[in-house]
PDB file of C-alpha atoms in Angstrom:
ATOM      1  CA  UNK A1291     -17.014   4.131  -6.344  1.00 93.00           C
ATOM      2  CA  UNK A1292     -15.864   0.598  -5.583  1.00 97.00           C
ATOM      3  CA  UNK A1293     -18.579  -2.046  -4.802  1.00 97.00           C
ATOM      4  CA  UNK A1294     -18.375  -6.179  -4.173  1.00 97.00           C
ATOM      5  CA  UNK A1295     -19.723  -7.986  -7.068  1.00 97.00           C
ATOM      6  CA  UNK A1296     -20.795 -10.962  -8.838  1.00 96.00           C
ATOM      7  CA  UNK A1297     -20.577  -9.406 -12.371  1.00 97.00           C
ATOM      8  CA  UNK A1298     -17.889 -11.555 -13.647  1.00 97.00           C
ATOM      9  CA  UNK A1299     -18.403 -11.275 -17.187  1.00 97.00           C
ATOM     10  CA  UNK A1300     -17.422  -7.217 -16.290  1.00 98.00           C
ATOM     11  CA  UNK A1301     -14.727  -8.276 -14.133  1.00 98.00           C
ATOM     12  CA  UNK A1302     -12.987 -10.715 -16.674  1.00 97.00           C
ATOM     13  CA  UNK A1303     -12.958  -7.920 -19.348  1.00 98.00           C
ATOM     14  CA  UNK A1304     -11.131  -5.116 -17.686  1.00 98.00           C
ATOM     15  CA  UNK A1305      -8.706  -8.245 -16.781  1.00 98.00           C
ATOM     16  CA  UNK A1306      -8.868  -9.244 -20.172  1.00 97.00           C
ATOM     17  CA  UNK A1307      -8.143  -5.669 -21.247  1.00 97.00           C
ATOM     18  CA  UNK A1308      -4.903  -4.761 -18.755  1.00 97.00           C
ATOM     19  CA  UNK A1309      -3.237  -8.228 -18.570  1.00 95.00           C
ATOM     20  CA  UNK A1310      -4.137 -10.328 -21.804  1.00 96.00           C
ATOM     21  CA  UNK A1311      -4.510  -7.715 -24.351  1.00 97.00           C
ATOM     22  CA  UNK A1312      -1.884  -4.559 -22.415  1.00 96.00           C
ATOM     23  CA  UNK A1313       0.442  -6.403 -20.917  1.00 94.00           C
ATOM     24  CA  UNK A1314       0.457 -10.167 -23.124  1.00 94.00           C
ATOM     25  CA  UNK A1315      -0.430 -12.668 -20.448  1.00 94.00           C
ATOM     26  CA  UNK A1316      -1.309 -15.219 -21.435  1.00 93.00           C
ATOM     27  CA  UNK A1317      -4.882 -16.390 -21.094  1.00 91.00           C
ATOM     28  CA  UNK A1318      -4.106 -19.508 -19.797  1.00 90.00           C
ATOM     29  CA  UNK A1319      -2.129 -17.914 -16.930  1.00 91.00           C
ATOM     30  CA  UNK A1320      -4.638 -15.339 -16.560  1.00 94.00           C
ATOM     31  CA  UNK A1321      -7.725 -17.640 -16.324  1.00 94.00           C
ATOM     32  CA  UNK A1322      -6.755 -19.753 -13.101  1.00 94.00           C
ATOM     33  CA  UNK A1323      -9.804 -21.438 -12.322  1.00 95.00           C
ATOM     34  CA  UNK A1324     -10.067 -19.405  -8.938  1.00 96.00           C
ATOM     35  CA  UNK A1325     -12.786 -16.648  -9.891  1.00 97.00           C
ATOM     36  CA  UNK A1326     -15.601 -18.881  -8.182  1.00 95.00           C
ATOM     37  CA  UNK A1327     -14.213 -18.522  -4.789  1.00 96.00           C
ATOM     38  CA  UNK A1328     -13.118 -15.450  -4.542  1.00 98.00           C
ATOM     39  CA  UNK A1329     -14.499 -12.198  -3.678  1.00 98.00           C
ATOM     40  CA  UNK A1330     -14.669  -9.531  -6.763  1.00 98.00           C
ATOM     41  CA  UNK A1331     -14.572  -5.703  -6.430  1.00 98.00           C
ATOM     42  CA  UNK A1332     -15.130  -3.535  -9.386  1.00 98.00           C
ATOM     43  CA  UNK A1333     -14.600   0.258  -9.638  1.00 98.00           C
ATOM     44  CA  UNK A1334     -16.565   2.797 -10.944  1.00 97.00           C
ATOM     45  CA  UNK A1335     -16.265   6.176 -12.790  1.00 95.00           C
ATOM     46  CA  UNK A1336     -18.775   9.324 -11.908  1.00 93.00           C
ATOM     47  CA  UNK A1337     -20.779   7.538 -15.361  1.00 94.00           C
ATOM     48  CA  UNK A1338     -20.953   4.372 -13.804  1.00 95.00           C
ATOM     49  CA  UNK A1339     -18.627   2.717 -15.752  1.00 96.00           C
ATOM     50  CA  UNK A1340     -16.363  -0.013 -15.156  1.00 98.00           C
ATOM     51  CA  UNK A1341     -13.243   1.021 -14.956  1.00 98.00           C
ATOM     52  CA  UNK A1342     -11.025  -1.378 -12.306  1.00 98.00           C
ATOM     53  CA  UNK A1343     -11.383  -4.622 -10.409  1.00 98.00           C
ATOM     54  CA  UNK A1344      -9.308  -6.663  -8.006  1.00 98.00           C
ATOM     55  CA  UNK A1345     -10.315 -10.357  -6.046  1.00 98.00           C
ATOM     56  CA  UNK A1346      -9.369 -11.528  -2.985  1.00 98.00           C
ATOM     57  CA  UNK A1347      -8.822 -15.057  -2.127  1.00 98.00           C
ATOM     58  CA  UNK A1348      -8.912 -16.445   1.410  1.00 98.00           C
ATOM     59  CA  UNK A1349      -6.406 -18.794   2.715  1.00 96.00           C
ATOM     60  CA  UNK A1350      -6.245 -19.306   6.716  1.00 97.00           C
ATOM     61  CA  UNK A1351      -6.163 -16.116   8.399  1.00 97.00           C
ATOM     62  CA  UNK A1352      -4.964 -14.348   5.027  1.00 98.00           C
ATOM     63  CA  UNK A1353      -6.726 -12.454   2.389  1.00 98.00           C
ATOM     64  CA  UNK A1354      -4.937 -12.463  -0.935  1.00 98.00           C
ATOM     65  CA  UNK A1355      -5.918  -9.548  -3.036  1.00 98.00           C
ATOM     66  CA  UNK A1356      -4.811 -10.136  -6.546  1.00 97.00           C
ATOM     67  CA  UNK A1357      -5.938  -9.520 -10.231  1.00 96.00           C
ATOM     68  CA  UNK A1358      -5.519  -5.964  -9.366  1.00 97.00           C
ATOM     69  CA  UNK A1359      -6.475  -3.862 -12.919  1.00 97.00           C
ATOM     70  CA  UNK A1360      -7.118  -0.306 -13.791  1.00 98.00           C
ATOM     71  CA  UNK A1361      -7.688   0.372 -17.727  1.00 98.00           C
ATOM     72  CA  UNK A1362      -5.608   2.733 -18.832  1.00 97.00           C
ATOM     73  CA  UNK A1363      -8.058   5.151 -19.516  1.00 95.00           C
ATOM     74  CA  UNK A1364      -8.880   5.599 -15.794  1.00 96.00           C
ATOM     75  CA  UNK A1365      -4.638   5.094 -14.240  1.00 95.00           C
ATOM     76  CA  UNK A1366      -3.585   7.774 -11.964  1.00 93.00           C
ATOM     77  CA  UNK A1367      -7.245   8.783 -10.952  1.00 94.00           C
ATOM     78  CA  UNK A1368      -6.743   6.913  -7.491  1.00 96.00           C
ATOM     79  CA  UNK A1369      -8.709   3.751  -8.144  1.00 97.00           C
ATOM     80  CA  UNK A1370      -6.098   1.694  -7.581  1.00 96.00           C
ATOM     81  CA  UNK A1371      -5.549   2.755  -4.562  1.00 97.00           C
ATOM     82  CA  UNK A1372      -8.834   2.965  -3.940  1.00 97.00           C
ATOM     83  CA  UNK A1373      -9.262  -1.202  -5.019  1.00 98.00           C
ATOM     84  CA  UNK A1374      -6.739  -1.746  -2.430  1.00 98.00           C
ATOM     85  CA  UNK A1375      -8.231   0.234   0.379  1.00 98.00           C
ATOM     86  CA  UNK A1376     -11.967  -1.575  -0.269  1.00 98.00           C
ATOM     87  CA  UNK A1377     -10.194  -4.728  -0.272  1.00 98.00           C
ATOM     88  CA  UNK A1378      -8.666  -4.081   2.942  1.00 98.00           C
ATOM     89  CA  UNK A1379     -11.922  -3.240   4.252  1.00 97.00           C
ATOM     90  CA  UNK A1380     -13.788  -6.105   2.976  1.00 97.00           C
ATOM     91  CA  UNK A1381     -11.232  -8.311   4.946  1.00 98.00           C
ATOM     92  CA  UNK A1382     -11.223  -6.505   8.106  1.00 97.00           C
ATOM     93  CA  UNK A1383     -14.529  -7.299   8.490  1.00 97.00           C
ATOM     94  CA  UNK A1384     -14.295 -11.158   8.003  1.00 96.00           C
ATOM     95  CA  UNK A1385     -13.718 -12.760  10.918  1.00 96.00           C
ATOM     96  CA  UNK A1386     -10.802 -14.735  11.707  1.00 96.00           C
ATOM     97  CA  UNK A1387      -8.987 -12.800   8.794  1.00 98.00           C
ATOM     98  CA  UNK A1388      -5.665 -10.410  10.302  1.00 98.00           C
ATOM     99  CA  UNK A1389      -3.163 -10.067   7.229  1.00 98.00           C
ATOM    100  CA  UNK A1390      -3.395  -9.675   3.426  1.00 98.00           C
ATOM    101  CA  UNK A1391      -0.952 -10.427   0.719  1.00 98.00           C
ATOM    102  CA  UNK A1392      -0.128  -9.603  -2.556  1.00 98.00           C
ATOM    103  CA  UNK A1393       2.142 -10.198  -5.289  1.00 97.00           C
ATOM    104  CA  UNK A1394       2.994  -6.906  -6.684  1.00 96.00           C
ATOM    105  CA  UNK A1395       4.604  -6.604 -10.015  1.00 94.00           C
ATOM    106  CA  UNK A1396       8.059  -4.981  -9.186  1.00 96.00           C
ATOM    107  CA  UNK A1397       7.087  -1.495 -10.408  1.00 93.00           C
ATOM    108  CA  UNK A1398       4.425  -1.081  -8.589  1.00 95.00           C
ATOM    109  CA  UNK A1399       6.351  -1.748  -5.168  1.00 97.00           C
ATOM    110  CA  UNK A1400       6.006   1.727  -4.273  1.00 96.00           C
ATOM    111  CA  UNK A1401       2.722   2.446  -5.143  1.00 96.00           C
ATOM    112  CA  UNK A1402       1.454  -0.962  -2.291  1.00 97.00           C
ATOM    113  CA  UNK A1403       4.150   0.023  -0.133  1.00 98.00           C
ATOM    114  CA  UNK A1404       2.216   3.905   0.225  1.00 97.00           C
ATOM    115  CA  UNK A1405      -0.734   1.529   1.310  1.00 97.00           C
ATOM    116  CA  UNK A1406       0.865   0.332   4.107  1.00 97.00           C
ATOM    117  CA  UNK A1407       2.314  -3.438   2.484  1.00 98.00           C
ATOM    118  CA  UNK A1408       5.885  -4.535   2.816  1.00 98.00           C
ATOM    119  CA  UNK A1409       8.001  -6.487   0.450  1.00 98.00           C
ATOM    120  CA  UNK A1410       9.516  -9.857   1.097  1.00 97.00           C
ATOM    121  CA  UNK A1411      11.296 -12.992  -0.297  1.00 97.00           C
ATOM    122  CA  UNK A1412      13.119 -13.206  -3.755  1.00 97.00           C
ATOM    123  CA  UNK A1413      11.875 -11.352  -7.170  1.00 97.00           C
ATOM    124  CA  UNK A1414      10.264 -14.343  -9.411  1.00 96.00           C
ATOM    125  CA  UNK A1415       8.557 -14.211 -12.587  1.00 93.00           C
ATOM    126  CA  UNK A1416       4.497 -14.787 -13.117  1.00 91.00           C
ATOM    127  CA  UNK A1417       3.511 -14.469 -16.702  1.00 89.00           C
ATOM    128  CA  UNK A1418       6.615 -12.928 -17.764  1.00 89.00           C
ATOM    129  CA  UNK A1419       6.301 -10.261 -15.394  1.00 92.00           C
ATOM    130  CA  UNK A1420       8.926  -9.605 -12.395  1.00 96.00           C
ATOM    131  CA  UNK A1421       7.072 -10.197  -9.354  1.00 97.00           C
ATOM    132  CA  UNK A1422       7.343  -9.788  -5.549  1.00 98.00           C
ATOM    133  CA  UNK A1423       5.310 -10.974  -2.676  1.00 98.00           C
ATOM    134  CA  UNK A1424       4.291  -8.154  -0.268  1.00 98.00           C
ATOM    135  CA  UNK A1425       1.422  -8.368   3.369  1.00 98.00           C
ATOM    136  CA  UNK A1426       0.730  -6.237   5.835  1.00 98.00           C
ATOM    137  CA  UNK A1427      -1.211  -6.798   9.004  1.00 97.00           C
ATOM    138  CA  UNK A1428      -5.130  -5.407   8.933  1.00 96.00           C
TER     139      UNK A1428
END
């Protein structure tokens, strides 16, 4: 089950979890600042558990889904996908929005481009990671 929320504190530890503690970001990089203004999703198991999150930012007529996590525990159950498919609605249905973007870490290319999102512009690196921007129209 994915649901909007203002549980933060839930949020920030799954992100904590997958891109501090997992994959060594550092938490500088990780904590941007930008939580307050963005929208927060969180995923749940069948035990009500948190188990993913994402956050979209708005800028003009784009919604930028990012901070995309799924703990390990709970990877290759769909809730990715299924972070990615809320977000999409949650923007559809805020006016004046008609594209989202991403930056996808280059591995999971495939996995965004399944959900409809197209690559473009150079690889670049965000916290050590290889990155690459990706949209798609809503």
């Amino acid at each position: 089950m994915i649901e909007k929320t203002d549980d933060l504190e839930t949020c920030r530890a799954i992100r904590r979890e997958v891109f501090v503690i997992e994959q060594l970001v550092p938490e500088a990089e990780e904590w941007d600042g930008k939580d307050g203004e963005a929208i927060h999703l969180i995923a749940r198991d069948d035990q009500r558990a948190a188990i993913g999150t994402a956050r979209i930012l708005l800028i003009g007529d784009t919604g930028k889904i990012g901070r995309v996590a799924v703990l390990k525990s709970a990877r290759g159950t769909g809730t990715g996908a299924a972070l990615i498919l809320a977000a999409l609605d949650e923007l559809r249905a805020l006016p004046g929005i008609t594209r989202a973007k991403l930056g996808a870490q280059t591995h999971a290319i495939g996995f965004y481009e399944k959900l409809g999102f197209t690559a473009y512009g150079p690889e670049y690196d965000d916290a050590g990671i290889p990155h690459r921007d990706m949209s798609r129209e809503l």
